[in-house]
């Protein structure tokens, strides 16, 4: 077998000379700076049809490498037109997150270090930065000392870990005995509102709990969990020998950004000794500042919390925090392996993240977080978050003042739900709003979201990019109203 020779292997990374590394590294950073400077000039939506990119790429892998300059030219020629630009000021769909310069630098450096942060010994900086950044987070959010956790890739993983930890609280020895084939287990129950994110359902399925284990609690007219309905559901389940063990409250739901009434839910959880997981993937950011933190009252009592840095906190994906109130619950999945973290080799008090986290190899995401926290500081982050909420408030005001638009939900966070209101009763408003959104896509005007509220098709703006200006929002909403009127005229004429 022939391995790499001295001719083919060049420093510094074994695949490229130092001179080339510098040249292309600088070129790429310049390229990125230009990308952001000119992003507004790019069409926000990918300019291709399904399959177009694949058709332009060779069907089989290259046998010999190509020059880096050719590959970078291909990024411009092939990849950029196939991108929908999430950091574009006309991108308002899903969680319209934009990244941040410190976050990008952190990604670059962590790719260079490429440490796999499972053991302290293999990655002291990563292990300790993860502890420090999460503790800084805890302090910035005003949470109790002692809350600690992990940086995971996504809130989906955090919520699954939270439900697994909660399940151990029922003392049915599920860790040791499992669930399959056991006749002694009652139906275990988790409660979440009918607006909770699908990752809660998926966590339940993955954990081997039956889908029936998740009871969806109705919401009030503002899409917040109905606390009275929760209390009634728990009582009813107990009467039917179903075993409640966990409630998931959402602060910032995906569809409308509603915030569950956490203080009332905390009371119910305390009364029934249930674990409270707060899915703060989206809304947790409000705790960074003082202006809106009252909306999240009660969150500090959670047993566990997930919060995404790749949503309102401008980190390049992935980056999500999982915090547990009582570190003893990390034992839920605590394991030692002879080849990795043998029990008797573990130094007293030295944390090996692999022992209690779901992941073995883990990214050095704490680096980008640490760089971002240092570069921006809590105050700037809080101001950026406030700014997105002000943009949403402004958008809502513009919609309220527009005779052709209806504000469907007042924004709790940075999400605005609205619709175009046809003036002719015979026009199907649902169809028209769906077509209107498509029209904005087709004409490259903007990428906006959609959702159904009370069975009505709605348009949705998520205003998470702090570089967006109020004038851009006004222009977009005027364009939506104008195009809606035009479409209505066209449809009426048919
Ligand atoms: N929870 C809420 C409220 C969400 O809106 C989302 C994602 O959109 C998630 C959880 C899942 O987040 P992630 O993509 O980080 O798994």
PDB file of C-alpha atoms and ligand atoms in Angstrom, residues 95 153-157 197 199 250 252-254 279 281-282 308 310-311 320, ligand 1:
ATOM      1  CA  UNK A  95     -36.012  31.731  11.517  1.00  0.00           C
ATOM      2  CA  UNK A 153     -25.907  21.196  17.928  1.00  0.00           C
ATOM      3  CA  UNK A 154     -29.640  21.844  18.108  1.00  0.00           C
ATOM      4  CA  UNK A 155     -32.569  22.361  20.461  1.00  0.00           C
ATOM      5  CA  UNK A 156     -34.049  19.118  19.109  1.00  0.00           C
ATOM      6  CA  UNK A 157     -31.212  17.193  20.754  1.00  0.00           C
ATOM      7  CA  UNK A 197     -42.369  22.237  18.043  1.00  0.00           C
ATOM      8  CA  UNK A 199     -38.927  18.120  17.805  1.00  0.00           C
ATOM      9  CA  UNK A 250     -42.506  26.840  24.895  1.00  0.00           C
ATOM     10  CA  UNK A 252     -41.535  31.596  21.485  1.00  0.00           C
ATOM     11  CA  UNK A 253     -43.478  29.053  19.456  1.00  0.00           C
ATOM     12  CA  UNK A 254     -42.453  28.373  15.904  1.00  0.00           C
ATOM     13  CA  UNK A 279     -38.142  25.091  25.068  1.00  0.00           C
ATOM     14  CA  UNK A 281     -34.981  27.741  21.435  1.00  0.00           C
ATOM     15  CA  UNK A 282     -36.335  30.968  19.993  1.00  0.00           C
ATOM     16  CA  UNK A 308     -30.569  28.131  20.267  1.00  0.00           C
ATOM     17  CA  UNK A 310     -28.300  29.865  15.836  1.00  0.00           C
ATOM     18  CA  UNK A 311     -31.668  31.605  16.102  1.00  0.00           C
ATOM     19  CA  UNK A 320     -27.452  25.408  21.030  1.00  0.00           C
TER      20      UNK A 320
HETATM   21  N1  LIG B   1     -38.201  24.639  19.417  1.00  0.00           N
HETATM   22  C1  LIG B   1     -38.738  25.666  18.748  1.00  0.00           C
HETATM   23  C2  LIG B   1     -39.748  26.544  19.424  1.00  0.00           C
HETATM   24  C3  LIG B   1     -38.364  25.900  17.420  1.00  0.00           C
HETATM   25  O1  LIG B   1     -38.918  26.906  16.753  1.00  0.00           O
HETATM   26  C4  LIG B   1     -37.410  25.059  16.811  1.00  0.00           C
HETATM   27  C5  LIG B   1     -36.962  25.241  15.422  1.00  0.00           C
HETATM   28  O2  LIG B   1     -37.458  25.867  14.609  1.00  0.00           O
HETATM   29  C6  LIG B   1     -36.890  23.998  17.560  1.00  0.00           C
HETATM   30  C7  LIG B   1     -37.291  23.832  18.859  1.00  0.00           C
HETATM   31  C8  LIG B   1     -35.878  23.078  16.949  1.00  0.00           C
HETATM   32  O3  LIG B   1     -34.686  23.772  16.845  1.00  0.00           O
HETATM   33  P1  LIG B   1     -33.398  23.107  16.209  1.00  0.00           P
HETATM   34  O4  LIG B   1     -33.503  23.340  14.749  1.00  0.00           O
HETATM   35  O5  LIG B   1     -32.258  23.827  16.844  1.00  0.00           O
HETATM   36  O6  LIG B   1     -33.430  21.670  16.552  1.00  0.00           O
END
